[in-house]
Coordinates of C-alpha atoms and ligand atoms in Angstrom, one line a residue:
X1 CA 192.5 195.2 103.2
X2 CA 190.0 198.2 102.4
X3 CA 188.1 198.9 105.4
X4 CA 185.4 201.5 105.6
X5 CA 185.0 203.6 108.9
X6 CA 181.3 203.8 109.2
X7 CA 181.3 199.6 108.5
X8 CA 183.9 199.0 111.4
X9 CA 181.7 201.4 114.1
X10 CA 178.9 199.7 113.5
X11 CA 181.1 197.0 114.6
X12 CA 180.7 198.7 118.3
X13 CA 177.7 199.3 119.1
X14 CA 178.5 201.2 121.9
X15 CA 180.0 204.2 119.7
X16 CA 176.5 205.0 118.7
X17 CA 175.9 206.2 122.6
X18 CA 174.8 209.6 123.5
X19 CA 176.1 211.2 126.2
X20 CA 174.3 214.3 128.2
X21 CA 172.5 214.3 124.8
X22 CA 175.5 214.4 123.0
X23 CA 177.0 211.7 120.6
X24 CA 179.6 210.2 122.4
X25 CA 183.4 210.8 122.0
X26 CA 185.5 208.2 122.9
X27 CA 188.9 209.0 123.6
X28 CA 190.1 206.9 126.3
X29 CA 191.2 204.0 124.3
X30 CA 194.5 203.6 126.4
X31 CA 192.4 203.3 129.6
X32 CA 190.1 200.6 127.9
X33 CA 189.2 199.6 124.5
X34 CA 185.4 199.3 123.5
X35 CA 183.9 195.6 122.3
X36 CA 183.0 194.8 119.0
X37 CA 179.5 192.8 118.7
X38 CA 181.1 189.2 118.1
X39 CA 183.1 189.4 121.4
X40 CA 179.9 190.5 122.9
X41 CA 178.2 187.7 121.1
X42 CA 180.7 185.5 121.8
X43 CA 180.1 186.0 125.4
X44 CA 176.4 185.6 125.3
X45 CA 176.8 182.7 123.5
X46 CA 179.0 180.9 125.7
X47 CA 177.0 181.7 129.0
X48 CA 173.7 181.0 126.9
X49 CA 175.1 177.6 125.6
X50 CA 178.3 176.1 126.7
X51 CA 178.8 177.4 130.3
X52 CA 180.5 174.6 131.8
X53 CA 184.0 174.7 134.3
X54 CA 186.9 172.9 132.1
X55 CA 189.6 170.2 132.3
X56 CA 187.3 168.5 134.9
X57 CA 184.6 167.5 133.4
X58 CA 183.6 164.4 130.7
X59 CA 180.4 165.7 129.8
X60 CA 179.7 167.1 126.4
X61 CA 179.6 171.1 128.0
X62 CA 182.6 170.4 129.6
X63 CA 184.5 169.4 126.7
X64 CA 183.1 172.5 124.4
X65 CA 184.3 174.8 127.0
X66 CA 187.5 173.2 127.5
X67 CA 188.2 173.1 123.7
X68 CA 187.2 176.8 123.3
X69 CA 189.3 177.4 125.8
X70 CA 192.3 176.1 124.6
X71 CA 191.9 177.0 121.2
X72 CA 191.9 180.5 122.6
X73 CA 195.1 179.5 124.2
X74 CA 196.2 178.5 120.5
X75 CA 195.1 182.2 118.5
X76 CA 197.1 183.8 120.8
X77 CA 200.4 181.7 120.0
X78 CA 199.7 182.4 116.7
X79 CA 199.2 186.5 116.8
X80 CA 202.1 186.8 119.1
X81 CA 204.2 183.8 117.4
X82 CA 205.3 182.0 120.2
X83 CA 206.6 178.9 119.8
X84 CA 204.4 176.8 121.7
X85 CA 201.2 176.8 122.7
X86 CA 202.0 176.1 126.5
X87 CA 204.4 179.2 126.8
X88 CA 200.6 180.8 126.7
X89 CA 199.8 181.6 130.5
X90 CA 195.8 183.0 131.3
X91 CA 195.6 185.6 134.1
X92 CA 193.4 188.6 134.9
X93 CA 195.6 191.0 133.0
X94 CA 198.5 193.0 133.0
X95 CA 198.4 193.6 136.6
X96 CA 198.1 190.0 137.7
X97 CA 200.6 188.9 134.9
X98 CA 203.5 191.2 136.3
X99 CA 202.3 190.2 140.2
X100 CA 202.5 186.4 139.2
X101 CA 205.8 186.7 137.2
X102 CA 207.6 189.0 139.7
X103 CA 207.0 187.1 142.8
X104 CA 207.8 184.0 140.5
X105 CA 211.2 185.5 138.8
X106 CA 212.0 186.5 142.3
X107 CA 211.8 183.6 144.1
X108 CA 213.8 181.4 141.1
X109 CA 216.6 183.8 140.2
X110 CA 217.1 186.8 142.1
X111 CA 219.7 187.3 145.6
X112 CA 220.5 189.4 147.8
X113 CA 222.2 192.6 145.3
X114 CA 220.9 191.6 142.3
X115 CA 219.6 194.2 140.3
X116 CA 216.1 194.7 138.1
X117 CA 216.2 197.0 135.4
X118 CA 212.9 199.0 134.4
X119 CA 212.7 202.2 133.4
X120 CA 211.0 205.7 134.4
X121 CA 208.2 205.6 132.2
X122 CA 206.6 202.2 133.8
X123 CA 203.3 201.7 134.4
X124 CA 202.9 201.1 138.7
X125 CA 201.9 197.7 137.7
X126 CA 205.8 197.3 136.5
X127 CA 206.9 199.1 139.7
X128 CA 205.1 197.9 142.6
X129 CA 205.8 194.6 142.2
X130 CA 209.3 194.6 141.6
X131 CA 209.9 196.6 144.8
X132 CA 207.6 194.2 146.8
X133 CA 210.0 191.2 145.4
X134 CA 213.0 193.5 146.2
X135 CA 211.9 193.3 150.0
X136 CA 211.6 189.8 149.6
X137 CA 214.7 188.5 148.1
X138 CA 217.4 191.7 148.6
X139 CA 217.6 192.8 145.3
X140 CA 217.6 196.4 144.1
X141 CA 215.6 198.4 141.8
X142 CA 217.5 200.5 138.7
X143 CA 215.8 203.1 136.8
X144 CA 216.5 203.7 133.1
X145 CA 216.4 207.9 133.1
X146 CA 214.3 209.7 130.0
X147 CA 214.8 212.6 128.5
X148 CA 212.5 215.5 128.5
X149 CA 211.1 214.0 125.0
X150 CA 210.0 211.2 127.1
X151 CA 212.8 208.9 125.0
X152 CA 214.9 206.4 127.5
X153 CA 218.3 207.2 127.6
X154 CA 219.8 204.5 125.7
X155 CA 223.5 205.3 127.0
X156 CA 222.5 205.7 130.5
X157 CA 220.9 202.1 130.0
X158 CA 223.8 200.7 129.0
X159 CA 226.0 202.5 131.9
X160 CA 222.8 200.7 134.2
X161 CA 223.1 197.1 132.8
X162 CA 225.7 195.3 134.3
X163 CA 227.2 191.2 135.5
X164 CA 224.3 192.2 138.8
X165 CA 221.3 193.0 136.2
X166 CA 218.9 189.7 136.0
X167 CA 216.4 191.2 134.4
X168 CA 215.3 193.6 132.1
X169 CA 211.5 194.4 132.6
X170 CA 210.0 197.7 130.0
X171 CA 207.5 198.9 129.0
X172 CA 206.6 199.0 125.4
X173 CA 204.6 201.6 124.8
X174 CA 204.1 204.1 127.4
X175 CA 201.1 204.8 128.8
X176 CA 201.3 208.3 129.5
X177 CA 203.6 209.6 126.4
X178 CA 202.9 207.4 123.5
X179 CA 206.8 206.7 123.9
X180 CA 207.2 203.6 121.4
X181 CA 210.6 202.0 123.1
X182 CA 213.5 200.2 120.8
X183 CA 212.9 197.3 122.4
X184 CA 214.6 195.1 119.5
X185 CA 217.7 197.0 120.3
X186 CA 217.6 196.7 124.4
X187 CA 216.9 193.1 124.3
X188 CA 219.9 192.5 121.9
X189 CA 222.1 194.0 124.4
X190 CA 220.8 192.6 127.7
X191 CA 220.8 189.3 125.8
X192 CA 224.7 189.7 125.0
X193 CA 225.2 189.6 128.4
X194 CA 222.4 186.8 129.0
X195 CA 219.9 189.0 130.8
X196 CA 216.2 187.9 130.0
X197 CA 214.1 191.0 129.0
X198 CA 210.1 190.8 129.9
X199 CA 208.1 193.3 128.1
X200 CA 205.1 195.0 129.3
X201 CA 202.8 195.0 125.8
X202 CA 199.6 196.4 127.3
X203 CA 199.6 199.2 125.2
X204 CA 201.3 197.7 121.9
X205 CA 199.7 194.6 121.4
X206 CA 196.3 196.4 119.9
X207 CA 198.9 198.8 118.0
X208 CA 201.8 196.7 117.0
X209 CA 202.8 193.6 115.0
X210 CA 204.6 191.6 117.9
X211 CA 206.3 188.6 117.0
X212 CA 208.0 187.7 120.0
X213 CA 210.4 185.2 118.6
X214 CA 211.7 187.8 116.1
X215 CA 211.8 189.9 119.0
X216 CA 213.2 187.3 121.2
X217 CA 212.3 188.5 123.7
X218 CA 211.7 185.9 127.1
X219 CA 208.5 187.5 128.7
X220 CA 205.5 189.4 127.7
X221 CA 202.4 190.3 129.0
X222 CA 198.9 192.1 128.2
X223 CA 195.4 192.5 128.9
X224 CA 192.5 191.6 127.1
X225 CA 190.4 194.8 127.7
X226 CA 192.9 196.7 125.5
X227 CA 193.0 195.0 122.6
X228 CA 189.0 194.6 122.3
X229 CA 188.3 191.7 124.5
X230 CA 186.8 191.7 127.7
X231 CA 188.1 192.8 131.3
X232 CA 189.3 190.1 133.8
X233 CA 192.2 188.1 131.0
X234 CA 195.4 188.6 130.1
X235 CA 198.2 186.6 129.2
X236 CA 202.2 185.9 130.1
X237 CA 203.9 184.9 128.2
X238 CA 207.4 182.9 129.0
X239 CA 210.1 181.1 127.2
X240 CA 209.4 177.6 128.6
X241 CA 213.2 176.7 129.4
X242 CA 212.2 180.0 132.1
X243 CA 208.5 179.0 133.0
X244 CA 209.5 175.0 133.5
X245 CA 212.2 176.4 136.1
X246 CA 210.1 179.1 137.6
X247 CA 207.5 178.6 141.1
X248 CA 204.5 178.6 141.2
X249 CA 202.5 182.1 141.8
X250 CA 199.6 180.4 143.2
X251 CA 198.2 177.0 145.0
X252 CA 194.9 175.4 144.3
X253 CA 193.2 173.2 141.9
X254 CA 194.1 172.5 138.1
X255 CA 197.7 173.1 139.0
X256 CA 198.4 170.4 140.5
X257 CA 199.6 166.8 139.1
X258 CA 199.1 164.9 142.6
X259 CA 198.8 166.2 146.5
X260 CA 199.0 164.2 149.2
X261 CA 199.4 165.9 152.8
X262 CA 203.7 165.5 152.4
X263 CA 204.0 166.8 149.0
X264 CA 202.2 168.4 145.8
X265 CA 203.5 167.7 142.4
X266 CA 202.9 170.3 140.0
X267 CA 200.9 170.5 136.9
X268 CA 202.9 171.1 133.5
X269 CA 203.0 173.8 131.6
X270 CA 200.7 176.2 131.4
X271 CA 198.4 174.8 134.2
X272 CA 201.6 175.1 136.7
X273 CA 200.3 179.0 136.4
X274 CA 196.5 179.1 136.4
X275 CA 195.4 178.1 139.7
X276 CA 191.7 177.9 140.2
X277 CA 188.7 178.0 137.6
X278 CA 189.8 180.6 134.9
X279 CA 188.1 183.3 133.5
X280 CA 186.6 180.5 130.3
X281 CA 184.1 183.2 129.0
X282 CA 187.0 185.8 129.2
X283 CA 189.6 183.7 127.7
X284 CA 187.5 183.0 124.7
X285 CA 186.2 186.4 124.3
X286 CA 190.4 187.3 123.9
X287 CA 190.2 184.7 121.6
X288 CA 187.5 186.7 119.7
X289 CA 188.7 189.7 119.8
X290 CA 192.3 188.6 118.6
X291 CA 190.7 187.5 115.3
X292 CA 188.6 190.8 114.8
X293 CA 192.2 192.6 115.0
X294 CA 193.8 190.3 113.2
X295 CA 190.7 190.6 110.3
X296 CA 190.7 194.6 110.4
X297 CA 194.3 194.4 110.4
X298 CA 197.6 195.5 112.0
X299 CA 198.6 197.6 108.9
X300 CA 195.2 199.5 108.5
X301 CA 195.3 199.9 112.4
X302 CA 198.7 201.4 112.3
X303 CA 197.9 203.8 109.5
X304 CA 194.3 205.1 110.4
X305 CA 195.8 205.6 114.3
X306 CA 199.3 206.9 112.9
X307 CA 196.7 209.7 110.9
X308 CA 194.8 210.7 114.1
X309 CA 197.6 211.1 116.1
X310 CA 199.6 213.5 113.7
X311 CA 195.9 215.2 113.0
X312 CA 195.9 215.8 116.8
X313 CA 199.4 216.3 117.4
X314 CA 199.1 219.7 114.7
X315 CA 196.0 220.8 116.5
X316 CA 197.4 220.8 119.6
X317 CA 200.7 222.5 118.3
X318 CA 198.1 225.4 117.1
X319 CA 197.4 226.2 120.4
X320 CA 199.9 228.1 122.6
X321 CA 198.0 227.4 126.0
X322 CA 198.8 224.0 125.5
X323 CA 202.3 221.6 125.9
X324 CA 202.3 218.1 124.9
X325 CA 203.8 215.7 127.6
X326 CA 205.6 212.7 125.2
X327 CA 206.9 214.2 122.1
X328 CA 208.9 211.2 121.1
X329 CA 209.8 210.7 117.5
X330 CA 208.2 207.3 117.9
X331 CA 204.9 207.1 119.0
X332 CA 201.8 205.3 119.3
X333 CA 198.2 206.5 119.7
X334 CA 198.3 208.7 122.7
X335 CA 198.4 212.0 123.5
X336 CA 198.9 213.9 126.9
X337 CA 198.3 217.4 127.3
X338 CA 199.5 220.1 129.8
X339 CA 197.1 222.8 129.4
X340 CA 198.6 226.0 130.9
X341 CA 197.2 227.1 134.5
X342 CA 194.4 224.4 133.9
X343 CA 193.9 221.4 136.3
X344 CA 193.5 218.1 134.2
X345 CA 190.6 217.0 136.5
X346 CA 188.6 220.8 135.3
X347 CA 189.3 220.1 131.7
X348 CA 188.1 216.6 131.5
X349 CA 185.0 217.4 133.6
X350 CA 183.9 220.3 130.9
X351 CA 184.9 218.1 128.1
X352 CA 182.8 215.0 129.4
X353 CA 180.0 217.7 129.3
X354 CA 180.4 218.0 125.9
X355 CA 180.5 213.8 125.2
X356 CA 184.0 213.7 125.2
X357 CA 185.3 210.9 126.9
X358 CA 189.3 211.6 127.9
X359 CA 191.0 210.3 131.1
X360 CA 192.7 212.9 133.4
X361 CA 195.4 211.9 136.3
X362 CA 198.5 210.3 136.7
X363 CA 197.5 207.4 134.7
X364 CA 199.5 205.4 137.0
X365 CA 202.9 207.0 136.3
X366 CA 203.6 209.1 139.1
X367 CA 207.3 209.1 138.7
X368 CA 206.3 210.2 135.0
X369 CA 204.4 213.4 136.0
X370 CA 207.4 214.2 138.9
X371 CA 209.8 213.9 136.3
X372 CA 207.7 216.4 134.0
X373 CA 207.0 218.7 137.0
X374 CA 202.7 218.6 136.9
X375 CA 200.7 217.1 138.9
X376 CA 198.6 215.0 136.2
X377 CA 197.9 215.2 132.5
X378 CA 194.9 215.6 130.0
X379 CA 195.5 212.1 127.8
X380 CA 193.2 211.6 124.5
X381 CA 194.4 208.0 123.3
X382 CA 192.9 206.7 119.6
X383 CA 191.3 204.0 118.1
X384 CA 191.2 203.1 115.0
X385 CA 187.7 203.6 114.7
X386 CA 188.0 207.2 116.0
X387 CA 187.1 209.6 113.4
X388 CA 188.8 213.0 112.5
X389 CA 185.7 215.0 113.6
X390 CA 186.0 213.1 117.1
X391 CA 189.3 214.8 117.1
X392 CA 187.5 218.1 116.4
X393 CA 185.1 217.8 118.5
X394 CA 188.0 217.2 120.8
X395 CA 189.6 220.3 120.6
X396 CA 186.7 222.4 120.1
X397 CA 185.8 221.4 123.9
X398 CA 189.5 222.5 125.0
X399 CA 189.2 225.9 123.3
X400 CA 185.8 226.2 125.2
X401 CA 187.4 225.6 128.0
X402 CA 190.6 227.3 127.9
X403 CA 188.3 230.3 126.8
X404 CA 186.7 229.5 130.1
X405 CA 189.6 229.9 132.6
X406 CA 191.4 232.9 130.5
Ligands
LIG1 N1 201.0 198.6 131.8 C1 200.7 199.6 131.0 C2 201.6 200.2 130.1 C3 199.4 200.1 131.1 O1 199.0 201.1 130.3 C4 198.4 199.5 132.0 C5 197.0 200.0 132.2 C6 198.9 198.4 132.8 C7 200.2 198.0 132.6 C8 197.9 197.7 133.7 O2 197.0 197.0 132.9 P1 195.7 196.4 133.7 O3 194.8 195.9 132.5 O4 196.2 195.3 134.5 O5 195.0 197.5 134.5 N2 196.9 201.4 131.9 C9 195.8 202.2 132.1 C10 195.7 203.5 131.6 O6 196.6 204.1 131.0 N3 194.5 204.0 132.0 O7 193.9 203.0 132.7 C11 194.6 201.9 132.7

């Protein structure tokens, strides 16, 4: 499909916002992604006309919000291809999708000296948890080494997997490098030795067709902030032969089938994992915002983003102050910068006085930025309704500033 830049940034109103007087650059798509109008509308509408709790009630609300709901459940089985709709788990996000499925994995599979394979470009949110389940149960934590491209090293990954691996939990995209991971490949070899794989999507799923059948792979999860829906939702999603065997992350209502003071019966899939009222509006602003992708377009997304990032990339080359942490051959939307004898946390205060919106820090990689010997980086991710002259304006603010500190 054609699209026309100007057309899809009047789709976000927010884009037209000055900043210190100064039209506002946003650059911290990795961080979060801005909203177009129907997902705001969409929220509006639903707390203006159809605010009602769900599953509960028989009134006429109750059964709008319950059916939105669950149709929400329904478009995202069909962007991400699962095969059923109940594999479809609502959380708060990323975060709370790796907590819940952790503690659960833990608790179903893992032993004392098992092993859990992630990688050194995770996100904490793939870290923490694992090593809180680790004290738990007795397993132990194996790391996946990268290269100073910011590539995993696919030999050492396969010297790492062995009869004690019992999962396989990586990141798709990384965060901090852009790194774009051959996870078709890694979950074809943990699966020849019947290892389940869970990917963390939360920064692919806005960039990249995933089709997680194709991919097979047995978990996924994302947030709906990053893929233009609101904060406060995200999904897991599970192969059901793996979810019906799993625990329970949480107790409470709408999980459970019967309690008496002896015993509780839990709920079926998906309810088994969505303890509590849910995040309705949230759920079916994802819902929303999965069908404005899906109408702009994962092709057109790839392409316009692909553009900007190359643009970017050959900008930053021109400069010699400046090293680019992540120079994978593969990569998606983001770009971290080491600017030479410049802290991170300088640069993006000057550039936010020019209306440039970057995010400067670890970015929750702290192994990432050891590995690469800095304390933090200067990350500019895309959208694809960032504009070439927002990548201009971009560097015109680091020259200023490099200028600055020379
Ligand atoms: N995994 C990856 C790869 C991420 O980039 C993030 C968030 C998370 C997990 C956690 O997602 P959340 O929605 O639960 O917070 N990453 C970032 C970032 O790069 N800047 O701010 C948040």
């Amino acid at each position: 499909m054609i699209n026309d830049i100007n057309k899809i940034r009047q789709d976000f109103p927010i884009l037209a916002e000055q900043v210190y007087g100064k039209p506002l650059v946003y650059l911290d798509n990795a961080a979060t992604t801005q909203k177009p109008q129907i997902v705001i509308d969409t929220l509006r509408d639903y707390y203006l006309h159809e605010n009602s709790n769900i599953h509960r009630g028989v009134h006429r609300l109750s059964q709008i919000a319950t059916d939105k709901y669950e149709a929400a459940r329904e478009t995202v089985r069909e962007f991400i291809n699962a095969k059923f709709t109940d594999e479809i788990i609502f959380t708060a996000g990323t975060t709370a999708s790796m907590n819940a499925f952790a503690y659960s994995f833990a608790k179903a599979y893992l032993k004392p000296g098992d092993e859990i394979l992630i990688s050194h470009m995770e996100h904490h949110s793939n870290i923490v948890p694992w090593q809180i389940a680790c004290k738990d149960c007795g397993a132990v934590l194996k790391v996946i080494p990268i290269d100073d491209n910011g590539e995993l090293m696919l030999d050492e990954f396969e010297k790492l997997i062995s009869p004690r691996t019992k999962i396989v939990s990586l990141v798709h995209v990384s965060n901090s490098l852009g790194t774009v991971n051959p996870i078709q490949h890694i979950i074809a070899k943990a699966h020849k030795q019947n290892i389940p794989v869970m990917i963390d999507a939360a920064q692919s799923i806005q960039h990249l067709p995933i089709d997680v059948q194709k991919l097979d792979c047995d978990f996924l999860v994302f947030s709906g902030h990053k893929i233009y829906g609101p904060t406060g939702i995200g999904i897991l999603y599970g192969k059901k032969k793996f979810l019906d065997e799993m625990p329970p992350y949480q107790g409470g209502g709408d999980m459970i089938l019967s309690v008496t003071f002896e015993e509780t019966k839990f709920n079926v899939l998906p309810y088994k994992f969505e303890a509590g009222t849910a995040n309705i509006a949230g759920a079916i602003g994802l819902g929303e915002a999965i069908k404005y992708v899906k109408n702009i377009g994962l092709d057109f997304i790839a392409t316009a983003e692909g553009e900007l990032l190359d643009y970017a990339t050959s900008l930053a080359n021109e400069i010699p102050e400046i090293r680019i942490i992540g120079t994978a051959k593969e990569k998606s939307s983001v770009l971290s910068l080491d600017v030479k004898g410049i802290h991170p946390h300088d640069i993006g205060s000057i550039l936010d006085r020019d209306g440039v919106a970057v995010r400067t820090g670890h970015h929750c990689t702290e192994p990432i930025m050891r590995r690469f010997n800095i304390p933090a980086t200067t990350r500019a991710s895309f959208s694809f309704y960032n504009t070439k002259a927002e990548v201009d304006a971009l560097f015109a603010s680091l020259q200023k500033v490099i200028k600055l500190f020379a």
